[in-house]
Coordinates of C-alpha atoms in Angstrom, one line a residue:
M1 CA -5.5 -0.1 -17.0
I2 CA -4.8 3.1 -15.2
I3 CA -7.1 4.9 -12.7
D4 CA -6.3 8.5 -11.8
A5 CA -7.8 8.7 -8.3
H6 CA -7.5 12.4 -7.7
V7 CA -8.5 15.0 -10.3
H8 CA -9.9 18.4 -9.5
C9 CA -12.8 20.1 -11.4
T10 CA -13.1 23.8 -11.6
G11 CA -16.5 24.3 -13.3
R12 CA -14.8 25.3 -16.6
E13 CA -14.3 21.8 -18.1
N14 CA -16.6 19.7 -20.2
A15 CA -16.8 16.0 -20.6
S16 CA -15.6 15.7 -24.2
D17 CA -12.4 17.7 -23.6
T18 CA -11.8 15.9 -20.4
L19 CA -12.1 12.5 -22.0
R20 CA -9.8 13.6 -24.8
A21 CA -7.1 14.7 -22.3
F22 CA -7.4 11.4 -20.5
D23 CA -7.1 9.5 -23.8
E24 CA -3.9 11.5 -24.6
A25 CA -2.5 10.7 -21.2
G26 CA -3.4 7.0 -21.3
I27 CA -5.8 7.3 -18.4
D28 CA -8.7 4.8 -18.5
M29 CA -10.8 6.0 -15.6
A30 CA -10.6 9.0 -13.3
V31 CA -12.1 10.2 -10.0
L32 CA -13.3 13.8 -10.6
L33 CA -13.9 16.0 -7.6
A34 CA -16.7 18.6 -7.6
P35 CA -15.3 22.1 -7.7
F36 CA -14.7 23.8 -4.4
L37 CA -11.8 26.2 -5.0
N38 CA -12.8 28.1 -8.1
D39 CA -15.3 30.5 -9.7
G40 CA -17.8 30.9 -6.8
Y41 CA -17.4 27.5 -5.3
S42 CA -16.2 27.5 -1.7
L43 CA -15.7 25.0 1.1
D44 CA -17.2 27.6 3.4
N45 CA -20.4 27.9 1.4
A46 CA -22.7 24.9 1.5
E47 CA -25.0 26.2 -1.2
S48 CA -22.1 26.6 -3.6
L49 CA -21.1 23.0 -2.9
R50 CA -24.6 21.8 -3.7
R51 CA -24.3 23.6 -7.1
A52 CA -20.9 22.1 -7.6
N53 CA -22.2 18.6 -7.0
A54 CA -25.1 19.1 -9.3
Y55 CA -22.8 20.4 -12.0
L56 CA -20.5 17.4 -11.7
G57 CA -23.4 15.0 -11.8
R58 CA -24.5 16.4 -15.1
M59 CA -21.0 16.2 -16.5
V60 CA -20.3 12.6 -15.7
R61 CA -23.9 11.2 -16.2
E62 CA -23.2 9.8 -19.6
H63 CA -19.7 8.6 -19.0
K64 CA -19.9 6.6 -15.8
D65 CA -17.7 3.9 -17.3
R66 CA -14.7 6.3 -17.2
L67 CA -15.6 9.3 -15.0
V68 CA -16.3 8.7 -11.3
G69 CA -17.8 11.8 -9.7
F70 CA -17.1 12.6 -6.1
A71 CA -19.3 15.1 -4.2
V72 CA -17.7 17.7 -1.9
V73 CA -19.5 18.6 1.3
D74 CA -18.7 20.7 4.4
P75 CA -19.4 18.4 7.3
R76 CA -19.7 21.4 9.6
S77 CA -23.0 22.2 7.9
P78 CA -26.1 20.9 9.7
Q79 CA -27.4 19.8 6.2
A80 CA -24.2 18.1 5.2
A81 CA -25.5 14.5 5.6
D82 CA -28.6 15.4 3.5
D83 CA -26.5 17.1 1.0
L84 CA -24.4 14.0 0.6
R85 CA -27.4 11.8 0.2
R86 CA -28.8 14.1 -2.5
A87 CA -25.4 14.1 -4.3
V88 CA -25.4 10.3 -4.4
E89 CA -29.1 9.6 -4.9
V90 CA -30.1 12.5 -7.2
D91 CA -26.9 13.8 -8.8
G92 CA -25.5 10.3 -9.3
L93 CA -22.1 10.9 -7.7
R94 CA -20.3 7.9 -6.3
G95 CA -18.0 9.1 -3.6
C96 CA -17.2 12.2 -1.5
K97 CA -14.2 14.4 -0.9
M98 CA -13.7 16.4 2.3
V99 CA -11.0 18.8 3.3
P100 CA -10.5 19.3 7.1
T101 CA -10.0 23.0 7.3
G102 CA -11.7 24.6 10.4
W103 CA -12.7 21.1 11.7
Y104 CA -11.1 18.0 13.0
P105 CA -12.2 14.5 11.9
Y106 CA -12.8 13.4 15.4
E107 CA -15.3 16.2 16.3
E108 CA -18.8 15.0 17.2
R109 CA -20.4 17.6 14.8
V110 CA -18.9 16.0 11.7
Q111 CA -19.8 12.3 12.5
P112 CA -23.3 12.4 10.8
V113 CA -21.6 12.8 7.4
F114 CA -19.4 9.9 8.0
A115 CA -22.3 7.8 9.1
A116 CA -24.2 8.8 6.0
A117 CA -21.3 7.8 3.8
R118 CA -21.3 4.4 5.5
E119 CA -25.0 4.0 4.9
L120 CA -24.6 4.9 1.3
G121 CA -21.6 2.6 0.8
I122 CA -19.5 5.2 -0.9
P123 CA -15.7 5.8 -0.7
L124 CA -14.3 8.8 1.0
L125 CA -11.2 10.9 0.0
F126 CA -9.7 13.4 2.5
H127 CA -6.9 15.9 2.2
S128 CA -4.2 15.0 4.6
G129 CA -0.9 16.7 5.4
I130 CA 0.0 20.3 5.0
F131 CA -1.2 22.9 2.6
I132 CA 1.0 25.1 0.5
D133 CA -1.5 27.9 0.0
G134 CA -1.3 29.3 3.6
R135 CA -4.1 27.4 5.2
S136 CA -3.2 25.6 8.4
G137 CA -2.6 21.9 8.1
R138 CA -3.2 21.4 11.8
F139 CA -6.6 19.8 11.1
C140 CA -5.2 17.2 8.8
R141 CA -2.8 15.0 10.9
P142 CA -3.3 11.3 10.0
T143 CA -4.0 10.1 13.5
Y144 CA -7.1 12.4 13.6
F145 CA -8.7 10.2 11.0
E146 CA -8.6 7.2 13.3
A147 CA -12.0 8.5 14.6
L148 CA -13.4 7.1 11.3
R149 CA -13.0 3.6 12.8
D150 CA -16.2 4.4 14.7
H151 CA -17.9 3.8 11.3
P152 CA -16.7 0.3 10.4
G153 CA -16.9 -0.6 6.7
L154 CA -15.9 2.9 5.4
R155 CA -13.4 2.9 2.5
V156 CA -11.1 5.9 3.1
A157 CA -8.2 7.3 1.1
L158 CA -5.9 9.9 2.6
A159 CA -4.3 12.1 -0.1
H160 CA -0.6 12.9 -0.5
L161 CA 0.5 10.2 1.9
A162 CA -0.1 13.0 4.5
W163 CA 3.3 14.5 3.9
P164 CA 5.2 15.6 6.0
W165 CA 3.5 13.2 8.5
T166 CA 4.1 10.2 6.4
D167 CA 5.4 8.0 9.2
E168 CA 2.2 8.8 11.1
A169 CA 0.1 8.0 8.1
I170 CA 1.8 4.6 7.6
A171 CA 1.2 3.8 11.2
V172 CA -2.5 4.6 10.8
G173 CA -2.7 2.4 7.7
L174 CA -0.8 -0.5 9.3
I175 CA -3.3 -1.2 12.1
D176 CA -5.7 -3.3 9.9
R177 CA -2.8 -5.2 8.4
I178 CA -1.4 -6.1 11.8
H179 CA -4.8 -7.6 12.6
G180 CA -4.8 -9.7 9.4
V181 CA -7.4 -7.6 7.5
P182 CA -6.9 -8.2 3.7
S183 CA -5.6 -5.1 1.9
A184 CA -8.8 -4.7 -0.1
D185 CA -10.9 -4.6 3.1
C186 CA -8.7 -2.2 5.1
M187 CA -10.3 1.1 6.0
F188 CA -7.3 3.3 5.0
R189 CA -5.3 3.5 1.8
F190 CA -3.3 6.5 0.5
D191 CA -3.0 8.3 -2.8
I192 CA 0.5 9.2 -3.9
S193 CA -0.4 12.5 -5.5
F194 CA 2.8 14.3 -4.6
G195 CA 3.0 16.3 -1.5
P196 CA 6.7 15.7 -0.9
P197 CA 9.2 17.7 -2.9
P198 CA 11.5 15.5 -5.1
A199 CA 14.2 15.1 -2.4
Y200 CA 11.7 13.2 -0.2
R201 CA 9.8 11.1 -2.7
A202 CA 11.9 8.0 -2.9
E203 CA 12.2 7.8 0.8
V204 CA 8.5 8.3 1.4
L205 CA 7.3 5.8 -1.2
A206 CA 10.0 3.2 -0.3
K207 CA 8.8 3.3 3.4
A208 CA 5.2 3.0 2.4
L209 CA 5.9 0.1 0.1
S210 CA 8.0 -1.7 2.7
V211 CA 5.5 -1.3 5.6
L212 CA 2.1 -1.2 3.9
G213 CA 2.6 -2.8 0.5
A214 CA 1.5 -1.5 -2.8
E215 CA -2.1 -2.7 -2.2
S216 CA -2.5 0.3 0.1
L217 CA -1.2 2.9 -2.4
Q218 CA -2.9 4.4 -5.5
F219 CA -2.0 6.8 -8.2
G220 CA -3.5 10.3 -8.3
S221 CA -2.4 13.2 -10.5
D222 CA -4.0 16.0 -8.6
V223 CA -4.4 18.0 -11.8
F224 CA -6.9 20.8 -12.2
L225 CA -9.2 20.6 -15.2
P226 CA -9.4 21.8 -17.9
C227 CA -5.9 20.8 -19.0
D228 CA -4.4 18.9 -21.9
G229 CA -3.3 15.3 -21.9
A230 CA 0.4 16.3 -21.8
H231 CA 0.0 17.8 -18.4
I232 CA -1.6 14.7 -16.9
A233 CA 1.0 12.5 -18.7
E234 CA 3.8 14.5 -17.1
R235 CA 2.4 13.8 -13.6
K236 CA 2.0 10.1 -14.6
Q237 CA 5.6 10.0 -15.8
W238 CA 6.8 11.3 -12.4
V239 CA 5.4 8.1 -10.9
V240 CA 6.8 5.9 -13.7
D241 CA 10.2 7.3 -13.1
L242 CA 10.0 6.9 -9.3
L243 CA 8.8 3.3 -9.6
D244 CA 11.7 2.6 -12.0
E245 CA 14.1 4.2 -9.6
L246 CA 12.9 2.0 -6.8
E247 CA 12.7 -1.1 -9.1
V248 CA 9.1 -1.8 -8.1
D249 CA 7.8 -5.1 -9.5
A250 CA 4.9 -5.8 -11.9
H251 CA 2.5 -6.9 -9.2
A252 CA 3.0 -3.7 -7.1
R253 CA 2.8 -1.5 -10.2
Q254 CA -0.6 -3.0 -11.1
A255 CA -1.8 -2.3 -7.6
I256 CA -0.7 1.4 -7.6
W257 CA -2.0 2.1 -11.1
C258 CA -5.4 0.4 -10.8
G259 CA -5.9 -2.4 -8.2
T260 CA -5.9 -0.3 -5.0
A261 CA -8.2 2.3 -6.5
A262 CA -10.6 -0.3 -7.9
A263 CA -11.0 -1.9 -4.5
W264 CA -11.6 1.6 -2.9
L265 CA -14.2 2.4 -5.5
G266 CA -16.0 -0.9 -5.2
L267 CA -15.1 -2.0 -8.7
P268 CA -14.2 -5.6 -9.8
P269 CA -10.5 -6.3 -9.2
P270 CA -8.2 -6.2 -12.3
T271 CA -6.9 -9.5 -13.4
S272 CA -3.3 -10.4 -12.8
G273 CA -0.6 -9.7 -15.4
A274 CA 0.1 -6.7 -17.6
K275 CA 0.6 -5.7 -21.1
A276 CA 3.7 -3.8 -22.4
A277 CA 3.9 -0.1 -21.8
G278 CA 2.1 2.1 -24.2
G279 CA -1.6 2.3 -25.2
S280 CA -4.7 2.2 -23.1
G281 CA -6.3 -0.8 -21.4
T282 CA -9.7 -2.1 -22.3
G283 CA -11.2 -2.4 -18.9
L284 CA -10.8 -3.6 -15.4
G285 CA -10.4 -7.1 -16.6
E286 CA -7.4 -6.3 -18.8
P287 CA -4.9 -4.0 -17.1
D288 CA -2.3 -2.0 -19.0
I289 CA 0.3 -0.6 -16.7
P290 CA 3.6 1.3 -17.5
M291 CA 6.5 -1.0 -17.0
P292 CA 10.3 -0.5 -17.0
A293 CA 12.2 -1.5 -20.1
A294 CA 13.9 -4.4 -18.2
S295 CA 11.7 -7.3 -17.3
A296 CA 10.0 -6.9 -14.0
S297 CA 10.1 -10.6 -13.4
A298 CA 13.8 -10.7 -12.8
Q299 CA 14.0 -11.0 -9.0
A300 CA 15.8 -12.9 -6.3
P301 CA 14.1 -15.8 -4.5
G302 CA 11.3 -14.4 -2.3
G303 CA 10.7 -11.5 -4.6
V304 CA 13.4 -9.2 -3.3
T305 CA 17.2 -9.0 -3.3
T306 CA 19.1 -8.2 -0.2
R307 CA 18.6 -4.5 0.8
Q308 CA 21.4 -2.1 0.4
A309 CA 22.9 -0.7 3.6
L310 CA 21.1 2.3 4.8
P311 CA 23.4 5.3 5.5
G312 CA 23.6 6.2 9.2
A313 CA 23.3 9.7 10.5
A314 CA 27.0 10.2 10.6
G315 CA 27.6 8.6 7.2
A316 CA 28.5 5.2 8.6
G317 CA 26.7 2.3 6.9
V318 CA 24.0 0.5 8.9
A319 CA 23.3 -3.0 7.6
G320 CA 19.9 -3.2 5.9
S321 CA 17.7 -6.2 6.6
T322 CA 16.9 -8.9 4.0
A323 CA 13.6 -9.6 2.3
G324 CA 12.8 -12.2 5.0
E325 CA 13.1 -9.5 7.6
D326 CA 10.7 -7.2 6.0
I327 CA 9.1 -4.7 8.4
T328 CA 5.5 -5.7 7.7
A329 CA 6.4 -9.4 7.9
R330 CA 7.9 -8.9 11.3
L331 CA 4.9 -7.0 12.6
L332 CA 2.4 -9.4 11.2
A333 CA 4.4 -12.4 12.6
A334 CA 4.5 -10.7 16.0
A335 CA 0.8 -10.5 15.9
G336 CA 0.6 -14.2 14.9
R337 CA -0.8 -13.4 11.5
L338 CA 1.4 -13.8 8.4
P339 CA -1.1 -14.5 5.5
G340 CA 0.9 -15.8 2.6
S341 CA 2.5 -13.1 0.6
E342 CA 0.8 -10.2 2.4
G343 CA 4.1 -9.4 4.2
R344 CA 6.2 -9.2 1.1
T345 CA 7.8 -6.1 -0.1
H346 CA 7.6 -5.3 -3.8
L347 CA 11.0 -3.7 -4.2
H348 CA 13.5 -5.8 -6.1
R349 CA 16.3 -3.7 -4.7
R350 CA 16.0 -1.5 -1.6
P351 CA 17.1 2.0 -2.5
R352 CA 19.1 4.3 -0.2
L353 CA 16.3 5.8 1.9
I354 CA 18.2 9.0 2.6
P355 CA 19.1 10.6 -0.6
S356 CA 22.0 13.1 -1.0
A357 CA 20.8 16.5 0.1
P358 CA 20.1 18.7 -3.0
Q359 CA 21.2 22.3 -3.3
P360 CA 18.5 24.4 -1.5
R361 CA 17.5 26.4 -4.6
R362 CA 16.8 23.1 -6.5
L363 CA 14.5 21.7 -3.8
F364 CA 11.4 23.3 -5.4
Q365 CA 12.6 23.1 -9.0
G366 CA 13.6 20.1 -11.1
G367 CA 11.8 16.8 -10.6
G368 CA 8.4 18.4 -11.3
W369 CA 7.4 19.2 -7.7
M370 CA 3.8 20.3 -7.4
P371 CA 2.6 22.1 -4.3
V372 CA 0.2 20.2 -2.1
C373 CA -3.3 21.4 -2.8
C374 CA -6.1 19.2 -1.4

């Protein structure tokens, strides 16, 4: 099974064409965000967002087995908490997306919306990291979202792994793990809809896998509807190629493609195991995840081979640590909590974390880089 945890609506799509595109791309379930950037919908206009939420509620109403509608609200609005309750209780939406632009997540005025989300028991998705469209990303630093810990029980996803502040995002996500919280119960997880240009992707994902584990990462295409299945499939293939490059194992792939998002959405966990690549899964109980041609079960004792040496700043090799010295394992051990396999990395072979520098003109070309939206 594959869950696309980050899909934008524009107000120009319809359910039948959307489902057809997902079928073509091999997507079983998708999180659809109410429109807020197109055709009269604006983050700065609360009334337009109410219309957007009602529109999305009508669109997904008959397809809740595959389409998960997320409201969009402006938490600066005094009516934002009531708007969120209406979106859930009347429009039938099952989560909420917010974009910090003009407000910080720690401000007192936005806390009522977070409190309402906790009361409703819904997941939240936030833009994190920079914007490419000229808006300032200064409101979207990962540490600012730590204020959400004042609302325990929230299930939060930060989009784009907060690039370029990915180390900061990983630190935010690590806190629950250090304190022994199971991955499914952690407050923060991260979608890997690509903010980083291709030159950074392997480094960013390898670090997140090493420190947080795949159970804190989820796939998101960040496409804008309407689009055809080939467009979504292209975004999916970027992830397939990256996971192949990093030699990520079957268990981690299942988490990224469906397991992490299922826990975030409050859905039953997928069963272990996976079918061969190709085709679409039949439900949360029967995952179908893209796998590399070679068997993902071929791995060294402990799940990981010895890491390659990481290049030093001056080109001199710096010895990499072995699987038993995994970063997360060391941190959990230091805290006195090392729950079974929670500290394991899911990379069979540690890649070089600092890729060769590309030619500048290629930085924003090949490799399918898409600008960070929200």
